[in-house]
Tab-separated table of C-alpha atoms in Angstrom:
chain	number	residue	atom	x	y	z
A	111	MET	CA	-76.134	-14.919	10.489
A	112	ALA	CA	-77.427	-11.387	11.040
A	113	LEU	CA	-76.320	-8.910	8.375
A	114	VAL	CA	-76.425	-5.102	8.338
A	115	HIS	CA	-75.137	-2.344	6.066
A	116	LEU	CA	-73.247	0.307	8.073
A	117	ALA	CA	-74.085	3.316	5.918
A	118	ASP	CA	-72.340	5.737	8.278
A	119	ARG	CA	-68.904	4.216	7.562
A	120	ALA	CA	-66.314	4.950	4.863
A	121	VAL	CA	-63.053	3.324	3.795
A	122	ILE	CA	-59.690	5.020	3.296
A	123	ARG	CA	-57.030	3.013	1.486
A	124	ALA	CA	-53.316	3.385	2.173
A	125	GLU	CA	-51.163	1.873	-0.571
A	126	GLY	CA	-47.454	1.938	-1.305
A	127	PRO	CA	-44.115	0.453	-0.230
A	128	ASP	CA	-43.940	2.752	2.814
A	129	ALA	CA	-47.568	2.273	3.902
A	130	GLU	CA	-46.880	-0.051	6.829
A	131	SER	CA	-43.880	1.847	8.205
A	132	LEU	CA	-45.691	5.193	8.031
A	133	LEU	CA	-48.882	3.928	9.667
A	134	GLN	CA	-46.869	2.077	12.314
A	135	ASN	CA	-45.103	5.334	13.181
A	136	VAL	CA	-48.188	7.570	13.468
A	137	LEU	CA	-51.157	5.373	14.503
A	138	THR	CA	-51.801	3.577	17.801
A	139	PRO	CA	-52.130	-0.118	16.802
A	140	ASP	CA	-49.109	-2.385	16.419
A	141	LEU	CA	-49.351	-3.458	12.791
A	142	THR	CA	-46.858	-6.272	13.326
A	143	GLN	CA	-49.701	-7.963	15.242
A	144	LEU	CA	-52.295	-7.374	12.485
A	145	ALA	CA	-52.902	-10.598	10.557
A	146	GLU	CA	-54.501	-11.073	7.164
A	147	GLY	CA	-58.249	-11.604	7.317
A	148	GLU	CA	-59.000	-9.534	10.416
A	149	VAL	CA	-59.819	-5.991	11.523
A	150	ARG	CA	-58.557	-4.389	14.718
A	151	PRO	CA	-59.282	-1.013	16.351
A	152	GLY	CA	-56.957	1.961	16.245
A	153	ALA	CA	-56.690	5.725	16.401
A	154	LEU	CA	-54.686	8.742	15.380
A	155	LEU	CA	-54.062	10.795	18.505
A	156	THR	CA	-53.424	14.435	19.218
A	157	PRO	CA	-49.946	15.260	20.582
A	158	GLN	CA	-51.698	15.444	23.981
A	159	GLY	CA	-52.708	11.788	23.652
A	160	LYS	CA	-56.436	12.154	22.933
A	161	VAL	CA	-58.288	10.338	20.153
A	162	LEU	CA	-58.436	12.616	17.109
A	163	PHE	CA	-59.695	9.985	14.643
A	164	ASP	CA	-60.744	6.392	15.316
A	165	PHE	CA	-61.103	3.457	12.942
A	166	VAL	CA	-60.735	-0.267	12.449
A	167	ILE	CA	-57.807	-1.286	10.278
A	168	SER	CA	-57.123	-4.300	8.081
A	169	ARG	CA	-54.637	-5.476	5.497
A	170	ALA	CA	-55.863	-5.050	1.905
A	171	GLY	CA	-53.073	-6.777	-0.006
A	172	PRO	CA	-49.302	-6.339	-0.316
A	173	ASP	CA	-48.290	-2.889	0.970
A	174	ALA	CA	-51.953	-1.896	1.368
A	175	PHE	CA	-54.266	-1.188	4.294
A	176	ARG	CA	-57.930	-0.391	4.742
A	177	LEU	CA	-58.938	2.188	7.384
A	178	ASP	CA	-62.656	1.934	8.124
A	179	CYS	CA	-63.869	5.152	9.807
A	180	ARG	CA	-66.967	7.293	10.272
A	181	LYS	CA	-68.117	8.719	6.953
A	182	ASP	CA	-68.543	12.214	8.388
A	183	ILE	CA	-64.861	12.420	9.382
A	184	ALA	CA	-63.377	10.561	6.409
A	185	GLU	CA	-62.420	13.613	4.331
A	186	GLU	CA	-60.730	15.312	7.272
A	187	PHE	CA	-58.970	12.092	8.262
A	188	LEU	CA	-57.751	11.654	4.683
A	189	LYS	CA	-56.311	15.177	4.683
A	190	ARG	CA	-54.528	14.578	7.984
A	191	LEU	CA	-53.003	11.309	6.779
A	192	THR	CA	-51.856	12.961	3.558
A	193	PHE	CA	-50.263	15.756	5.595
A	194	LEU	CA	-48.390	13.205	7.727
A	195	ARG	CA	-47.090	11.397	4.652
A	196	VAL	CA	-44.245	13.905	3.993
A	197	ARG	CA	-41.865	12.020	1.636
A	198	ALA	CA	-43.116	8.506	2.335
A	199	LYS	CA	-44.049	6.414	-0.693
A	200	VAL	CA	-47.694	5.876	0.139
A	201	ASN	CA	-50.940	7.094	-1.383
A	202	PHE	CA	-54.171	7.671	0.525
A	203	SER	CA	-57.582	7.614	-1.160
A	204	LEU	CA	-61.267	7.200	-0.368
A	205	ALA	CA	-62.484	3.807	-1.594
A	206	ASP	CA	-66.030	4.832	-2.511
A	207	GLN	CA	-66.782	1.405	-4.007
A	208	GLU	CA	-66.086	-0.357	-0.690
A	209	LEU	CA	-69.281	-0.114	1.311
A	210	VAL	CA	-69.148	-1.431	4.866
A	211	SER	CA	-71.385	-4.156	6.298
A	212	ALA	CA	-71.231	-6.357	9.379
A	213	CYS	CA	-72.480	-9.877	9.980
A	214	TRP	CA	-72.561	-12.001	13.101
A	215	GLN	CA	-74.000	-15.151	14.610
A	216	ASN	CA	-77.452	-14.593	16.062
A	217	ASP	CA	-79.956	-16.937	17.728
A	218	SER	CA	-80.734	-18.900	14.555
A	219	SER	CA	-80.125	-22.619	14.398
A	220	THR	CA	-76.699	-23.918	13.440
A	221	SER	CA	-77.954	-25.015	10.013
A	222	ASP	CA	-79.331	-21.537	9.318
A	223	VAL	CA	-76.061	-19.995	10.444
A	224	ASP	CA	-74.015	-22.337	8.262
A	225	SER	CA	-76.291	-21.712	5.277
A	226	THR	CA	-76.164	-17.937	5.628
A	227	THR	CA	-72.408	-18.001	6.183
A	228	GLY	CA	-72.027	-19.950	2.961
A	229	GLU	CA	-74.160	-17.426	1.097
A	230	ILE	CA	-72.077	-14.540	2.444
A	231	ASP	CA	-68.820	-16.311	1.569
A	232	SER	CA	-70.112	-17.066	-1.924
A	233	ALA	CA	-71.284	-13.489	-2.463
A	234	SER	CA	-67.944	-12.175	-1.232
A	235	SER	CA	-66.096	-14.372	-3.720
A	236	GLU	CA	-68.303	-13.428	-6.654
A	237	THR	CA	-68.177	-9.666	-6.031
A	238	ASP	CA	-64.570	-9.340	-4.821
A	239	SER	CA	-65.874	-8.386	-1.395
A	240	ALA	CA	-63.649	-8.889	1.630
A	241	LYS	CA	-65.010	-10.664	4.719
A	242	LEU	CA	-62.765	-10.108	7.742
A	243	ALA	CA	-63.009	-11.228	11.374
A	244	ASP	CA	-63.721	-8.333	13.751
A	245	ARG	CA	-61.322	-8.954	16.642
A	246	ARG	CA	-63.114	-6.517	18.950
A	247	PHE	CA	-65.669	-9.273	19.590
A	248	PRO	CA	-65.271	-12.780	21.062
A	249	ASP	CA	-64.511	-15.467	18.489
A	250	GLU	CA	-67.632	-17.431	19.395
A	251	VAL	CA	-69.894	-14.566	18.250
A	252	SER	CA	-68.335	-14.756	14.765
A	253	VAL	CA	-68.522	-11.054	13.922
A	254	PHE	CA	-67.222	-10.152	10.477
A	255	ARG	CA	-66.646	-6.894	8.621
A	256	ILE	CA	-67.574	-7.040	4.920
A	257	TYR	CA	-66.220	-4.586	2.343
A	258	GLY	CA	-67.930	-4.431	-1.050
A	259	PRO	CA	-71.531	-3.986	-2.246
A	260	ALA	CA	-74.140	-3.077	0.362
A	261	ALA	CA	-75.625	-5.928	2.366
A	262	GLU	CA	-78.996	-7.305	1.298
A	263	ASN	CA	-81.726	-8.676	3.586
A	264	GLU	CA	-80.151	-6.674	6.334
A	265	GLN	CA	-81.068	-6.546	10.000
A	266	VAL	CA	-82.246	-3.410	11.745
A	267	LEU	CA	-79.271	-1.245	12.732
A	268	ALA	CA	-80.473	-1.352	16.347
A	269	GLU	CA	-79.421	-5.025	16.469
A	270	TRP	CA	-75.853	-4.019	15.649
A	271	HIS	CA	-75.794	-1.447	18.429
A	272	ARG	CA	-77.242	-3.993	20.858
A	273	LEU	CA	-74.389	-6.339	19.936
A	274	ARG	CA	-71.826	-3.575	20.512
A	275	ILE	CA	-73.242	-2.854	23.951
A	276	GLU	CA	-73.276	-6.511	24.960
A	277	HIS	CA	-69.577	-6.886	24.145
A	278	GLY	CA	-68.289	-3.440	25.103
A	279	VAL	CA	-67.411	-2.096	21.649
A	280	PRO	CA	-67.683	1.723	21.607
A	281	GLU	CA	-68.025	4.076	18.635
A	282	SER	CA	-67.095	7.738	18.563
A	283	GLY	CA	-70.006	10.120	18.133
A	284	LEU	CA	-72.225	7.722	20.085
A	285	ASP	CA	-70.165	6.723	23.118
A	286	TYR	CA	-67.447	9.383	23.250
A	287	ASP	CA	-66.412	12.553	21.460
A	288	LEU	CA	-63.290	12.827	19.351
A	289	SER	CA	-60.554	15.027	20.840
A	290	ASP	CA	-62.063	14.384	24.289
A	291	ALA	CA	-61.222	10.747	25.131
A	292	PHE	CA	-57.886	9.100	25.860
A	293	PRO	CA	-57.315	5.583	24.457
A	294	HIS	CA	-57.505	4.177	28.000
A	295	ASP	CA	-60.990	5.709	28.407
A	296	ILE	CA	-62.316	3.483	25.618
A	297	LEU	CA	-60.245	0.435	26.652
A	298	PHE	CA	-57.835	0.538	23.711
A	299	ASP	CA	-55.177	-0.640	26.149
A	300	GLN	CA	-57.307	-3.742	26.721
A	301	ASN	CA	-58.481	-4.675	23.204
A	302	GLY	CA	-55.319	-4.113	21.161
A	303	GLY	CA	-56.211	-0.622	19.972
A	304	THR	CA	-52.886	0.676	21.279
A	305	GLY	CA	-49.563	-1.081	20.833
A	306	LEU	CA	-48.114	-0.636	24.309
A	307	ARG	CA	-44.803	-2.268	23.376
A	308	LYS	CA	-44.212	-0.659	19.984
A	309	GLY	CA	-42.108	2.412	19.297
A	310	CYS	CA	-43.132	6.036	19.130
A	311	TYR	CA	-46.288	7.335	17.468
A	312	VAL	CA	-48.244	10.566	17.808
A	313	GLY	CA	-49.342	10.942	21.458
A	314	GLN	CA	-47.415	7.839	22.581
A	315	GLU	CA	-45.689	9.472	25.554
A	316	VAL	CA	-48.993	10.352	27.210
A	317	VAL	CA	-50.443	6.885	26.601
A	318	SER	CA	-47.306	5.191	27.939
A	319	ARG	CA	-47.182	7.385	31.036
A	320	MET	CA	-50.851	6.754	31.815
A	321	HIS	CA	-50.345	3.020	31.374
A	322	HIS	CA	-47.222	2.633	33.488
A	323	ARG	CA	-48.407	4.932	36.275
A	324	GLY	CA	-51.825	3.289	36.401
A	325	THR	CA	-53.556	6.673	36.324
A	326	ALA	CA	-56.474	5.680	34.069
A	327	ARG	CA	-59.676	6.430	35.993
A	328	ARG	CA	-62.208	7.021	33.212
A	329	ARG	CA	-63.182	3.662	31.757
A	330	LEU	CA	-65.752	2.205	29.400
A	331	VAL	CA	-68.262	-0.064	31.153
A	332	ILE	CA	-71.466	-1.891	30.304
A	333	VAL	CA	-74.428	-0.503	32.241
A	334	GLU	CA	-77.519	-2.497	33.187
A	335	ALA	CA	-80.744	-1.451	34.892
A	336	ALA	CA	-83.984	-3.027	36.066
A	337	ALA	CA	-85.996	-0.641	33.861
A	338	PRO	CA	-85.468	0.708	30.339
A	339	LEU	CA	-82.863	3.449	30.195
A	340	SER	CA	-83.626	6.801	28.605
A	341	ALA	CA	-81.394	8.297	25.928
A	342	ASP	CA	-82.382	11.687	27.375
A	343	GLU	CA	-80.894	10.898	30.804
A	344	ARG	CA	-77.190	10.776	29.957
A	345	ASP	CA	-75.655	12.012	33.194
A	346	ILE	CA	-74.622	9.374	35.730
A	347	VAL	CA	-74.408	10.549	39.344
A	348	ALA	CA	-73.822	9.181	42.841
A	349	ASP	CA	-74.949	11.221	45.840
A	350	GLY	CA	-75.454	14.157	43.469
A	351	LYS	CA	-71.844	14.029	42.229
A	352	PRO	CA	-70.968	13.361	38.567
A	353	VAL	CA	-69.684	9.874	37.785
A	354	GLY	CA	-69.893	9.658	33.994
A	355	GLN	CA	-72.200	9.637	30.990
A	356	LEU	CA	-74.261	7.097	29.103
A	357	GLY	CA	-73.462	6.478	25.452
A	358	THR	CA	-75.382	4.051	23.240
A	359	VAL	CA	-78.629	2.907	24.906
A	360	SER	CA	-80.634	-0.211	24.060
A	361	GLY	CA	-83.468	-1.170	26.380
A	362	ASN	CA	-82.081	-1.912	29.843
A	363	GLN	CA	-78.448	-1.812	28.718
A	364	ALA	CA	-76.021	0.890	27.653
A	365	LEU	CA	-72.386	1.708	27.222
A	366	ALA	CA	-70.958	4.409	29.457
A	367	ILE	CA	-67.652	6.031	30.283
A	368	VAL	CA	-67.380	6.490	34.030
A	369	ARG	CA	-64.902	7.343	36.726
A	370	ILE	CA	-64.414	3.819	38.040
A	371	ASP	CA	-62.902	5.104	41.271
A	372	ARG	CA	-66.102	7.062	41.978
A	373	VAL	CA	-68.257	4.065	41.095
A	374	ALA	CA	-66.110	1.980	43.446
A	375	GLU	CA	-66.436	4.495	46.270
A	376	ALA	CA	-70.216	4.646	45.847
A	377	GLN	CA	-70.569	0.873	45.794
A	378	ALA	CA	-68.324	0.471	48.839
A	379	SER	CA	-70.480	3.009	50.704
A	380	GLY	CA	-73.816	1.571	49.573
A	381	ILE	CA	-74.683	4.729	47.623
A	382	PRO	CA	-76.805	4.080	44.501
A	383	VAL	CA	-75.407	5.188	41.151
A	384	LEU	CA	-78.167	6.719	39.044
A	385	ALA	CA	-79.085	7.885	35.555
A	386	GLY	CA	-82.053	10.121	36.231
A	387	GLU	CA	-84.068	8.118	38.764
A	388	THR	CA	-82.879	4.732	37.515
A	389	GLU	CA	-80.342	2.789	39.570
A	390	LEU	CA	-77.489	1.292	37.581
A	391	SER	CA	-75.261	-1.740	37.868
A	392	PHE	CA	-71.981	-2.124	36.024
A	393	ARG	CA	-69.934	-4.846	34.400
A	394	LEU	CA	-66.823	-4.920	32.277
A	395	PRO	CA	-66.400	-6.371	28.785
A	396	ALA	CA	-65.041	-9.913	28.753
A	397	TYR	CA	-61.764	-8.714	27.239
A	398	ALA	CA	-61.003	-6.308	30.120
A	399	LYS	CA	-58.011	-7.352	32.209
A	400	PHE	CA	-58.914	-5.299	35.275
A	401	SER	CA	-61.842	-5.546	37.673
A	402	LEU	CA	-64.279	-3.212	39.342
A	403	GLU	CA	-63.421	-4.994	42.583
A	404	GLY	CA	-59.828	-3.881	42.090
A	405	ALA	CA	-61.044	-0.337	41.652
A	406	VAL	CA	-62.813	-0.590	45.011
A	407	SER	CA	-59.543	-1.387	46.785
A	408	GLU	CA	-57.715	1.309	44.813
A	409	ALA	CA	-60.371	3.857	45.752
A	410	GLY	CA	-59.805	3.083	49.392
A	411	ASN	CA	-56.121	3.933	49.004
A	412	HIS	CA	-56.660	7.411	47.552
């Protein structure tokens, strides 16, 4: 197993008899679908439906939740959650003792993987760490979030970002800006980040309208190129017209948020889509339930 300490993350705890009902009523994920032993993505939106804060959420015991967010926004997120509490019986606090790590199956042999997994499980038990399945990734990759002491013998952080790119898992600050992206832009409608069948929450009307009208055009995609991509060449264009922007870059691959209708139009017309001078190809994460081919036909109807 590969193991890395995510030093840029922090944990906010929500505890109290009203914790689940409050979070269900203000955040995007459907907590009735959140099982013990797993983390799932979510967000707190602006009233206009844009992502104000993003996180992964997990259960942390009876009437308790763990919100794993960027460390640089944790204090502000904590203040906003406390403001939204009103009279609800729930307390929010920063869990400074819960450092965040990630582990996943790499190219090691099965015996090495099993051995390392056992060591991680043993360490988690001895230190009261929590090891939770990260549902943003396919089950076969065996990605886990670990909360507790910092990881030892850790991999280079670049390996974690390469894994995120490969499976289409975006992070704010790297792949999109807070208060700029809608949940559909980052595929929260595809990976369980938004509960499309649950009741009202902040920004829900906008999300629901976009979903039912099928108006989502900006979408997260995985970008590939024949040559290494440059982190300095973020703008993606086709025939000189803007298409989107690159996010996290690793070698010949990157994440990007693009106008899929414009990508479709360019591909249908044989126009290359470029970042700088480098031609790009696109694919969707395995969890996506739409296709670029579908966008081609949609583009022809607009």
